[in-house]
């Protein structure tokens, strides 16, 4: 890659057009996709394009129709039948990969395990038999609440094998978030661990499950993987040890033929209300979307060692730690630990140890690495790397350039991939063997997709102007619906514009067709790439006896991208002070999880509201960011602003 000298001020130079990086001719000549005609061909007949991608999978029965579109509900590959676990395991056994590493596991304490495709077959079919034995049937839901250990993908694939629907809850979520998600899914079985590691300390995983299941009526069995040896209680008749069940389980379990439209999983994500929504992904469309994009965006080759650092509990982990890589017969690294434990070079140590060739991580991590200093990556051998990826939030050009220089050694292309839990698959990204990249831009929509930037009336805005990011035609990885709530699906994604999917993001398309993502326009906040709704945090705050009213906003943060700031009014019974602030922060962490802990909590006599009673978040955001106050003419109680501002700048 060649680059030109950095512009002095990137933040003002959003269109850092002079800053363009081209893939080396070596990379280009070896890339999976070398011919830019793929864009034109896909455009000419996009359904045919998806047909050809779908043909790369193994189908029990070929589909009759590529797409059936009915009032914003899409059905992909109608009439087709396949099994996702078969596609991720069995077919590789006959294609010369049975002795190839499917999963390389690196535990936080430094323990390591390698599972070949044959090993994965054995473990998955055994666990599928365990689930069957417990009475889990096609369509039943199974909640998975566990750290990043091989038993998590094993459990996912075992569910997929028998047609059960998994619902993974990120291990960082606390009891109440876990409870809501288990209850909403109506799960029959929970798979979990005794404990987990977090920078050398223990996580009370099983204890959280016990509390979350108080009052639950759907869960019949809890399977517990022995990970840390933590002391836990096993409830007689309900709780069973994974290793004991696996001991006698037979190897081999038929892969249930699933219709392409059958649910593969539910993944809860935050919306604009207090209640998380269960995003539903199908079997056929989702696998076509994730496997094809994985192949072209990450340019995967037979001997690559690919590492996506995301937790499997988020969509990035579902699609690009597990399903995309395994459907391609790739080797995927599963890492349990944190980037700074035991030292700040743990990521680089993992790359050196396994000779990782492709790394996919988040801007928030890159910014933390920048802060920790160049000496950490410099002390490790990173010469195996050939391609880098970024996901989760806009990457600022400074972080992009640091990543390019210190990790990619100015040799590796960077793919900045824009997508969402709902899109299932990467939507906007460069194809590394074709496109030049501009630091800070996610580049352009992948072949077969139609994505645009429009004004509030739905008309495309001229190049260089900001607007709302919309998707103008269906794509295979798209969510099928919101679990048990099709109205919310329609309302959330399809009501803002006619026949266009509204992403909730703001963006600019430049004159070269490059997209520059500018963050959310709704009440969704993005803290270290973790998605949260302001309402969820507000509900957790008002749940505390001291709080009368709360407003939560995302405040710009150097490392996390956004941090949570909360403004509260108190009941007469309580007074504000350091003690209460501590208590409120802890309260939110206990209710939702540590990821939702506010950075700041400010006290105000009243919250600034419009005449119709809506909290003026924009004003609070501006105050929190220390920006100008903007237009306050619609404020009914303007006297509150000065009070707020004083409190804030103190
Ligand atoms: C939101 C989706 C699936 C990715 C993990 C997060 C933001 C994601 C980028 C990017 C700018 C990005 C958007 C999007 N986002 N990737 N490359 N550049 N913004 O998934 O939790 O569903 O959040 O993350 O705002 O709407 P998610």
XYZ file of C-alpha atoms and ligand atoms in Angstrom:
677
model
C 0.000 0.000 0.000
C 1.212 3.460 -0.744
C 0.004 6.557 0.979
C 0.508 10.246 0.825
C 1.508 12.427 3.728
C -1.199 12.799 6.292
C -3.377 15.859 6.207
C -2.871 18.052 9.192
C -6.367 18.283 10.437
C -8.482 15.273 9.693
C -11.495 16.251 11.686
C -12.020 19.306 9.553
C -10.977 17.505 6.431
C -13.761 14.938 6.429
C -13.252 14.519 2.729
C -9.610 13.737 2.989
C -9.666 12.968 -0.698
C -5.940 13.339 -1.053
C -5.590 10.507 1.412
C -6.174 7.424 -0.675
C -4.581 4.042 -0.219
C -4.315 1.488 -2.986
C -3.871 -2.237 -2.497
C -0.449 -3.496 -3.560
C -0.269 -5.282 -6.895
C 0.637 -8.449 -5.026
C -2.565 -8.252 -2.995
C -4.625 -7.403 -6.075
C -3.239 -10.255 -8.142
C -4.048 -12.807 -5.477
C -7.400 -11.463 -4.306
C -10.547 -13.605 -4.446
C -12.313 -10.765 -6.237
C -10.118 -8.928 -8.727
C -12.576 -7.764 -11.319
C -14.735 -4.753 -10.604
C -17.283 -6.030 -13.104
C -18.776 -7.942 -10.169
C -20.549 -4.682 -9.229
C -22.045 -4.198 -12.671
C -22.991 -7.832 -13.112
C -24.712 -7.895 -9.727
C -26.475 -4.660 -10.549
C -27.755 -5.954 -13.836
C -29.520 -8.859 -12.159
C -29.256 -8.759 -8.425
C -31.488 -11.769 -7.810
C -29.316 -13.804 -10.133
C -26.280 -12.561 -8.229
C -27.716 -13.906 -4.973
C -28.672 -17.158 -6.710
C -25.080 -17.676 -7.705
C -23.873 -16.940 -4.155
C -26.489 -19.339 -2.747
C -25.332 -22.083 -5.120
C -22.023 -22.207 -3.275
C -23.790 -23.695 -0.231
C -25.023 -27.271 0.137
C -28.778 -27.543 -0.220
C -30.889 -30.609 0.502
C -33.405 -29.168 -1.895
C -32.874 -26.255 -4.255
C -35.121 -23.196 -3.826
C -38.031 -22.454 -6.161
C -37.976 -18.653 -5.831
C -35.089 -16.416 -4.879
C -37.213 -13.816 -3.164
C -40.790 -13.385 -2.148
C -41.553 -9.835 -1.050
C -44.780 -9.120 0.733
C -45.426 -5.795 2.389
C -41.906 -5.399 3.702
C -41.576 -9.000 4.810
C -39.009 -10.869 2.743
C -38.714 -14.585 2.258
C -35.429 -15.681 0.686
C -34.809 -18.894 -1.239
C -38.401 -20.010 -0.896
C -38.899 -23.754 -1.161
C -35.213 -24.456 -0.521
C -34.052 -26.637 2.308
C -30.643 -26.822 3.986
C -28.976 -27.191 7.357
C -26.599 -24.530 8.643
C -24.561 -26.891 10.807
C -24.174 -29.283 7.858
C -22.871 -26.371 5.784
C -20.470 -25.290 8.506
C -19.108 -28.771 9.267
C -20.084 -31.913 7.351
C -19.420 -30.782 3.826
C -15.881 -29.752 4.749
C -15.145 -33.283 5.940
C -15.524 -34.526 2.378
C -13.618 -31.619 0.900
C -10.237 -32.349 2.408
C -10.635 -30.247 5.549
C -11.382 -32.819 8.207
C -7.940 -32.426 9.734
C -7.890 -28.628 9.305
C -8.257 -26.388 12.350
C -11.798 -25.055 12.498
C -11.442 -23.286 15.837
C -8.272 -22.131 17.546
C -9.147 -21.266 21.101
C -7.040 -19.042 23.315
C -8.312 -18.806 26.892
C -7.741 -15.804 29.098
C -5.350 -17.711 31.415
C -3.315 -18.715 28.334
C -4.748 -22.210 27.867
C -5.212 -23.236 24.269
C -7.267 -25.780 22.329
C -7.485 -26.532 18.636
C -10.574 -28.190 17.201
C -10.302 -29.628 13.717
C -13.390 -29.890 11.556
C -13.557 -33.560 12.538
C -13.371 -32.598 16.229
C -16.072 -30.033 15.699
C -18.252 -32.657 14.022
C -17.839 -34.973 17.006
C -18.537 -32.336 19.659
C -21.466 -30.754 17.829
C -23.234 -34.008 17.001
C -22.754 -35.238 20.573
C -24.206 -32.077 22.023
C -27.032 -32.139 19.500
C -27.876 -35.581 20.872
C -27.733 -34.233 24.425
C -30.214 -31.495 23.541
C -32.497 -33.953 21.768
C -32.392 -36.199 24.796
C -33.623 -33.318 26.908
C -36.615 -33.010 24.655
C -35.417 -30.016 22.646
C -37.230 -30.063 19.317
C -37.199 -28.112 16.093
C -38.317 -24.539 16.785
C -37.630 -24.690 20.552
C -35.511 -21.859 21.919
C -32.233 -22.375 23.776
C -30.558 -19.459 25.575
C -26.756 -19.417 25.648
C -25.063 -17.297 28.310
C -21.389 -18.051 28.381
C -17.903 -16.653 27.817
C -15.892 -17.036 24.601
C -15.076 -20.736 24.851
C -15.420 -23.428 22.149
C -18.545 -24.806 23.831
C -20.377 -21.662 22.724
C -20.013 -22.259 18.946
C -20.496 -25.980 19.654
C -23.838 -25.237 21.322
C -24.845 -22.848 18.507
C -24.114 -25.444 15.842
C -25.799 -28.201 17.864
C -28.967 -26.078 17.990
C -28.727 -25.416 14.265
C -28.244 -29.116 13.646
C -31.570 -30.113 15.205
C -33.454 -26.986 14.188
C -33.555 -25.409 17.644
C -33.308 -21.611 17.776
C -30.453 -20.167 19.796
C -30.611 -16.898 21.638
C -27.215 -15.796 22.882
C -27.015 -13.301 25.698
C -23.678 -11.475 25.911
C -21.851 -12.580 29.095
C -21.431 -8.950 30.181
C -25.171 -8.491 30.657
C -26.392 -8.619 34.237
C -29.290 -10.502 35.770
C -32.218 -8.410 34.639
C -31.124 -8.134 31.015
C -30.563 -11.879 31.017
C -33.951 -12.533 32.601
C -35.815 -10.364 30.060
C -34.124 -12.130 27.180
C -34.737 -15.662 28.481
C -38.358 -14.849 29.240
C -39.088 -13.136 25.939
C -37.618 -16.061 24.013
C -39.477 -18.566 26.204
C -36.410 -20.798 26.219
C -36.629 -24.441 27.246
C -32.933 -24.884 28.000
C -30.144 -22.560 29.107
C -26.506 -23.433 28.401
C -24.017 -21.637 30.617
C -20.752 -22.014 32.564
C -19.907 -22.117 36.243
C -17.948 -18.881 35.890
C -15.867 -16.786 33.538
C -12.553 -14.921 33.575
C -12.321 -11.174 33.399
C -8.818 -9.779 33.713
C -7.899 -12.446 36.222
C -11.061 -12.063 38.267
C -14.064 -14.367 38.243
C -17.417 -13.591 36.637
C -20.489 -14.982 38.430
C -22.031 -16.495 35.305
C -24.000 -19.353 36.875
C -25.076 -17.199 39.817
C -26.568 -14.718 37.364
C -28.449 -17.518 35.646
C -29.853 -18.727 38.984
C -31.161 -15.253 39.761
C -32.449 -14.681 36.242
C -34.458 -17.891 36.433
C -36.304 -16.930 39.613
C -39.966 -17.017 38.691
C -39.254 -18.388 35.210
C -41.666 -21.018 33.951
C -40.282 -22.050 30.564
C -36.771 -23.298 31.360
C -36.628 -27.012 32.136
C -32.894 -27.696 32.125
C -29.692 -25.750 32.652
C -26.508 -27.223 31.188
C -23.358 -26.033 32.928
C -19.915 -26.121 31.328
C -17.118 -26.400 33.846
C -14.841 -23.496 32.924
C -13.352 -21.981 36.088
C -14.181 -24.412 38.862
C -16.008 -21.643 40.726
C -18.170 -22.762 43.579
C -21.770 -22.876 42.443
C -25.055 -24.438 43.387
C -26.505 -27.085 41.142
C -30.272 -27.239 41.407
C -31.405 -30.840 41.639
C -33.463 -31.924 38.643
C -32.746 -28.742 36.675
C -28.983 -28.277 36.450
C -26.709 -30.752 34.700
C -22.969 -30.744 33.991
C -21.995 -30.525 30.336
C -19.078 -32.939 30.686
C -21.243 -35.578 32.321
C -23.885 -35.355 29.639
C -21.263 -35.463 26.895
C -19.496 -38.500 28.316
C -22.156 -40.939 27.164
C -23.611 -39.024 24.217
C -23.240 -40.834 20.897
C -21.289 -39.320 18.001
C -23.307 -38.570 14.870
C -26.664 -36.875 14.605
C -28.569 -36.258 11.390
C -28.716 -32.643 10.262
C -32.379 -31.652 10.261
C -33.502 -30.348 6.864
C -34.648 -26.796 7.529
C -36.593 -24.673 5.156
C -34.563 -21.615 4.156
C -37.043 -19.435 5.988
C -36.870 -21.292 9.317
C -35.459 -19.307 12.200
C -31.769 -19.854 12.912
C -31.472 -17.547 15.885
C -32.845 -14.642 17.850
C -30.459 -11.924 18.966
C -31.723 -9.173 21.229
C -30.568 -5.672 20.473
C -31.419 -2.246 21.785
C -33.908 -0.128 19.978
C -35.328 3.250 20.752
C -37.557 2.014 23.568
C -36.666 0.517 26.935
C -37.435 -2.997 25.749
C -34.804 -4.793 23.668
C -36.078 -6.358 20.488
C -35.471 -9.917 19.375
C -33.965 -9.666 15.914
C -34.803 -12.871 14.039
C -32.465 -14.316 11.416
C -33.372 -17.094 9.018
C -31.353 -20.166 8.021
C -30.904 -19.815 4.246
C -30.746 -16.081 3.571
C -28.560 -15.394 6.591
C -26.033 -18.064 5.648
C -25.893 -16.894 2.033
C -25.371 -13.300 3.193
C -22.702 -14.050 5.780
C -20.777 -16.730 3.869
C -20.544 -14.748 0.636
C -19.547 -11.467 2.271
C -17.028 -13.246 4.497
C -15.377 -14.723 1.434
C -15.083 -11.515 -0.519
C -14.499 -8.889 2.163
C -11.904 -10.929 4.065
C -10.480 -12.470 0.896
C -10.280 -15.776 2.725
C -7.756 -18.359 1.521
C -7.383 -21.991 2.543
C -4.397 -21.384 4.810
C -5.504 -18.141 6.451
C -5.712 -17.870 10.222
C -8.554 -15.457 10.727
C -9.295 -13.644 13.963
C -12.342 -11.521 14.720
C -11.979 -10.116 18.228
C -15.702 -9.482 18.787
C -17.618 -11.414 21.416
C -19.883 -14.083 19.966
C -22.668 -12.546 22.061
C -22.925 -9.706 19.516
C -23.914 -10.012 15.858
C -20.308 -9.531 14.720
C -19.403 -12.703 16.570
C -22.399 -14.647 15.222
C -21.711 -13.723 11.613
C -17.932 -13.350 11.466
C -16.510 -15.477 14.294
C -18.807 -18.441 13.702
C -21.125 -18.733 10.692
C -19.275 -16.847 7.927
C -15.858 -18.415 8.611
C -17.095 -21.966 9.250
C -19.364 -21.927 6.194
C -16.178 -21.134 4.234
C -14.171 -23.913 5.875
C -11.855 -21.306 7.397
C -9.834 -21.347 10.606
C -11.331 -18.973 13.149
C -9.681 -17.850 16.375
C -11.881 -17.695 19.492
C -10.272 -15.526 22.163
C -11.685 -15.384 25.663
C -9.595 -12.640 27.191
C -9.201 -8.872 27.216
C -6.715 -6.804 25.167
C -4.813 -5.642 28.243
C -4.486 -8.771 30.323
C -2.013 -9.824 31.578
C -0.259 -7.072 29.572
C -1.257 -4.461 27.041
C 0.160 -6.557 24.206
C -2.138 -9.559 24.589
C -3.690 -9.110 21.127
C -0.267 -8.899 19.514
C 0.860 -11.909 21.499
C -2.102 -13.901 20.115
C -1.255 -12.815 16.554
C 2.367 -13.814 17.040
C 1.466 -17.130 18.707
C -0.895 -18.353 15.988
C 0.527 -16.406 13.023
C -2.831 -14.729 12.437
C -3.188 -13.474 8.856
C -6.464 -11.522 9.035
C -7.577 -9.434 11.996
C -11.006 -7.847 12.432
C -11.489 -5.515 15.393
C -13.202 -2.324 16.585
C -12.169 1.347 16.488
C -12.574 1.652 20.257
C -9.899 -1.027 20.726
C -7.631 0.674 18.201
C -7.951 3.994 20.039
C -7.064 2.288 23.322
C -3.976 0.729 21.689
C -2.948 4.147 20.397
C -3.150 5.510 23.887
C -1.176 2.641 25.413
C 1.685 3.301 23.023
C 3.422 1.951 19.922
C 5.891 -0.119 21.940
C 3.309 -2.838 22.650
C 2.694 -3.945 19.045
C 6.326 -3.163 18.163
C 7.488 -5.814 20.623
C 5.710 -8.646 18.805
C 6.056 -10.259 15.400
C 3.070 -9.165 13.321
C 4.543 -10.087 9.954
C 1.938 -12.829 9.384
C -0.844 -10.243 8.966
C -2.048 -9.474 5.444
C -5.488 -7.878 5.913
C -7.139 -5.780 8.636
C -10.773 -5.008 9.357
C -12.743 -2.507 11.421
C -16.355 -2.607 12.610
C -18.839 -1.192 15.093
C -18.608 2.568 14.732
C -17.040 5.157 12.486
C -13.254 4.894 12.574
C -11.588 8.258 12.841
C -8.778 8.800 10.311
C -6.173 9.117 13.089
C -7.045 5.653 14.388
C -7.184 4.287 10.818
C -3.697 5.585 10.090
C -2.312 4.253 13.359
C -3.781 0.818 12.596
C -2.389 0.972 9.063
C 1.107 1.923 10.230
C 1.615 0.088 13.517
C -0.349 -3.098 12.889
C -0.548 -3.383 9.105
C 3.003 -2.010 8.697
C 1.670 -0.044 5.711
C 1.311 -3.347 3.906
C -2.184 -4.592 4.760
C -5.375 -3.198 3.247
C -8.010 -2.142 5.797
C -11.664 -3.005 5.266
C -13.986 -0.704 7.223
C -17.262 -2.615 7.340
C -20.599 -0.945 8.040
C -23.557 -3.109 9.026
C -26.014 -3.799 11.862
C -27.504 -6.598 13.961
C -30.503 -6.288 11.680
C -28.621 -6.480 8.391
C -26.942 -9.725 9.529
C -24.175 -9.333 6.959
C -21.666 -6.654 5.996
C -23.367 -4.080 3.767
C -20.849 -1.330 3.080
C -17.155 -2.128 2.766
C -14.383 -2.048 0.249
C -13.417 -5.217 -1.572
C -9.746 -5.277 -0.652
C -8.404 -6.402 -4.016
C -10.384 -3.824 -5.954
C -11.113 -0.583 -4.170
C -8.781 2.089 -2.972
C -9.626 3.093 0.586
C -10.061 6.493 2.190
C -9.340 6.547 5.939
C -12.636 7.180 7.753
C -14.899 6.049 4.933
C -16.563 2.621 4.909
C -16.206 2.794 1.134
C -19.212 1.571 -0.860
C -22.107 -0.889 -0.819
C -21.150 -4.469 -1.627
C -22.339 -5.989 -4.927
C -26.065 -6.633 -5.186
C -27.040 -4.000 -2.641
C -28.723 -0.666 -3.153
C -27.941 1.794 -0.395
C -28.417 5.526 -0.477
C -28.428 8.759 1.467
C -31.759 10.595 1.414
C -33.422 13.688 2.826
C -36.376 13.485 5.251
C -38.749 13.220 2.284
C -36.868 10.204 0.951
C -35.184 11.929 -1.997
C -31.496 11.289 -2.623
C -29.308 14.142 -1.421
C -26.582 15.527 -3.695
C -23.065 14.142 -3.279
C -21.272 15.696 -0.340
C -24.462 16.413 1.620
C -25.429 14.552 4.739
C -28.697 12.680 5.020
C -30.314 9.498 6.269
C -28.890 6.135 5.337
C -31.441 3.814 3.718
C -31.417 0.426 2.021
C -33.516 0.348 -1.104
C -33.876 -3.327 -1.837
C -33.959 -6.518 0.233
C -30.788 -8.534 0.880
C -30.473 -12.158 2.015
C -28.969 -11.569 5.483
C -31.753 -9.181 6.505
C -33.748 -9.832 9.655
C -37.008 -11.713 9.029
C -38.919 -9.932 11.764
C -38.823 -8.877 15.408
C -39.565 -11.932 17.539
C -43.257 -12.111 18.398
C -43.666 -8.493 17.305
C -44.085 -8.046 13.525
C -45.673 -4.611 14.116
C -42.524 -3.392 15.730
C -40.548 -4.675 12.749
C -42.692 -2.642 10.370
C -42.768 0.403 12.574
C -39.067 0.433 13.340
C -37.614 -0.169 9.908
C -40.235 0.366 7.216
C -42.533 3.151 8.402
C -40.190 6.110 8.009
C -39.976 5.781 4.221
C -42.066 3.880 1.750
C -40.340 0.703 0.587
C -36.986 1.679 2.019
C -35.355 0.184 5.077
C -34.339 2.932 7.486
C -31.037 2.212 9.231
C -31.198 4.900 11.925
C -27.803 6.175 10.718
C -26.714 9.448 9.183
C -24.210 9.476 6.320
C -22.609 11.419 3.491
C -21.900 9.988 0.068
C -18.993 11.785 -1.576
C -18.502 12.498 -5.268
C -16.722 9.182 -5.781
C -19.610 7.246 -4.241
C -17.750 6.622 -0.971
C -19.931 6.519 2.149
C -18.896 8.362 5.314
C -20.935 7.110 8.263
C -21.844 9.741 10.811
C -23.505 7.798 13.639
C -27.097 7.335 14.761
C -29.921 9.805 14.481
C -32.170 7.986 16.962
C -31.905 7.314 20.692
C -29.484 4.464 20.201
C -26.027 5.051 21.628
C -22.843 3.237 20.793
C -20.459 2.783 23.721
C -17.263 1.013 22.698
C -19.172 -0.535 19.808
C -21.833 -1.831 22.212
C -25.306 -0.792 21.351
C -27.664 0.586 23.960
C -30.821 2.581 24.101
C -30.967 5.719 26.203
C -34.373 4.556 27.468
C -32.980 1.321 28.901
C -30.494 3.242 31.010
C -33.142 5.786 31.998
C -35.465 3.020 33.201
C -32.655 1.532 35.267
C -32.028 4.939 36.863
C -35.637 5.735 37.723
C -35.893 2.288 39.211
C -33.681 3.610 42.031
C -35.729 5.120 44.909
C -33.790 8.414 44.811
C -34.494 9.237 41.188
C -37.629 11.001 40.035
C -36.724 11.515 36.398
C -33.733 10.743 34.225
C -32.434 11.656 30.799
C -29.530 9.800 29.266
C -27.391 10.825 26.335
C -24.281 9.651 24.544
C -21.381 12.022 25.039
C -18.346 12.003 22.741
C -15.521 10.031 24.283
C -11.929 9.806 23.126
C -11.646 6.018 23.411
C -15.167 4.638 23.692
C -16.585 6.740 20.863
C -19.526 7.563 23.089
C -19.864 7.449 26.850
C -23.071 7.603 28.856
C -23.999 10.821 30.631
C -27.098 10.915 32.775
C -29.069 13.883 34.047
C -31.331 13.157 37.011
C -33.903 14.923 39.109
C -34.340 13.571 42.633
C -37.228 12.823 44.926
C -37.459 15.127 47.966
C -36.390 12.259 50.196
C -32.858 12.201 48.823
C -29.956 14.592 48.449
C -27.361 14.587 45.734
C -23.718 13.801 46.434
C -20.760 11.552 45.616
C -22.243 8.670 47.557
C -25.474 8.741 45.593
C -23.626 9.063 42.274
C -21.653 5.937 43.122
C -24.801 4.139 44.137
C -26.645 5.086 40.954
C -23.788 3.990 38.730
C -23.639 0.657 40.555
C -27.406 0.338 40.294
C -27.336 0.652 36.507
C -24.456 -1.840 36.281
C -26.344 -4.360 38.408
C -29.527 -3.963 36.432
C -28.206 -3.948 32.862
C -24.514 -4.801 33.010
C -21.221 -2.986 33.485
C -21.317 -1.831 29.862
C -24.217 0.504 30.695
C -22.546 2.187 33.678
C -22.784 5.963 33.182
C -19.517 7.909 33.142
C -21.165 10.996 34.649
C -24.356 11.634 36.549
C -25.523 15.223 36.899
C -28.158 16.598 39.143
C -30.630 19.117 37.908
C -33.743 20.663 39.419
C -35.650 20.065 36.212
C -34.989 18.486 32.857
C -35.199 20.778 29.840
C -38.354 19.913 27.959
C -40.216 21.133 24.936
C -43.724 22.499 25.421
C -45.108 19.111 24.509
C -43.071 17.545 27.302
C -40.354 15.886 25.258
C -36.921 15.934 26.827
C -34.534 18.030 24.750
C -31.777 15.528 24.298
C -30.004 17.573 21.692
C -29.552 20.334 24.219
C -28.290 17.903 26.820
C -25.895 16.443 24.269
C -24.609 19.874 23.404
C -24.155 20.724 27.038
C -22.394 17.422 27.692
C -20.132 17.940 24.703
C -19.479 21.516 25.775
C -20.793 22.804 22.463
C -22.888 25.883 21.796
C -26.403 25.614 23.092
C -28.093 25.782 19.720
C -31.716 26.751 19.272
C -33.499 26.795 22.611
C -36.585 28.715 21.527
C -38.771 25.649 21.993
C -37.709 25.230 25.585
C -40.593 25.656 28.044
C -38.437 26.048 31.126
C -35.286 27.721 29.826
C -34.074 28.638 33.302
C -33.009 25.039 33.757
C -30.292 25.291 31.122
C -27.997 27.617 32.968
C -28.261 25.446 36.036
C -27.403 22.399 34.001
C -24.534 24.060 32.308
C -23.035 25.245 35.586
C -23.341 21.809 37.071
C -21.685 20.342 34.067
C -18.691 22.587 33.685
C -17.869 22.649 37.393
C -24.673 0.380 14.384
C -25.129 -1.048 14.461
C -22.702 -5.068 13.031
C -21.625 -4.252 13.463
C -21.539 -4.209 14.963
C -22.522 -3.267 15.588
C -22.705 1.500 13.812
C -21.354 -0.337 12.743
C -19.937 0.787 11.547
C -18.918 1.320 10.686
C -19.731 3.453 11.164
C -20.798 1.692 12.179
C -23.870 2.100 13.045
C -24.898 0.989 13.020
N -21.670 0.958 12.925
N -20.313 -0.455 11.916
N -18.042 0.534 10.061
N -18.851 2.654 10.538
N -20.689 3.027 11.981
O -23.825 -3.722 15.351
O -24.828 -3.198 17.577
O -26.292 -3.597 15.566
O -24.922 -1.510 15.782
O -23.263 0.446 14.596
O -24.354 3.200 13.743
O -26.225 1.428 12.888
P -25.029 -3.051 16.115
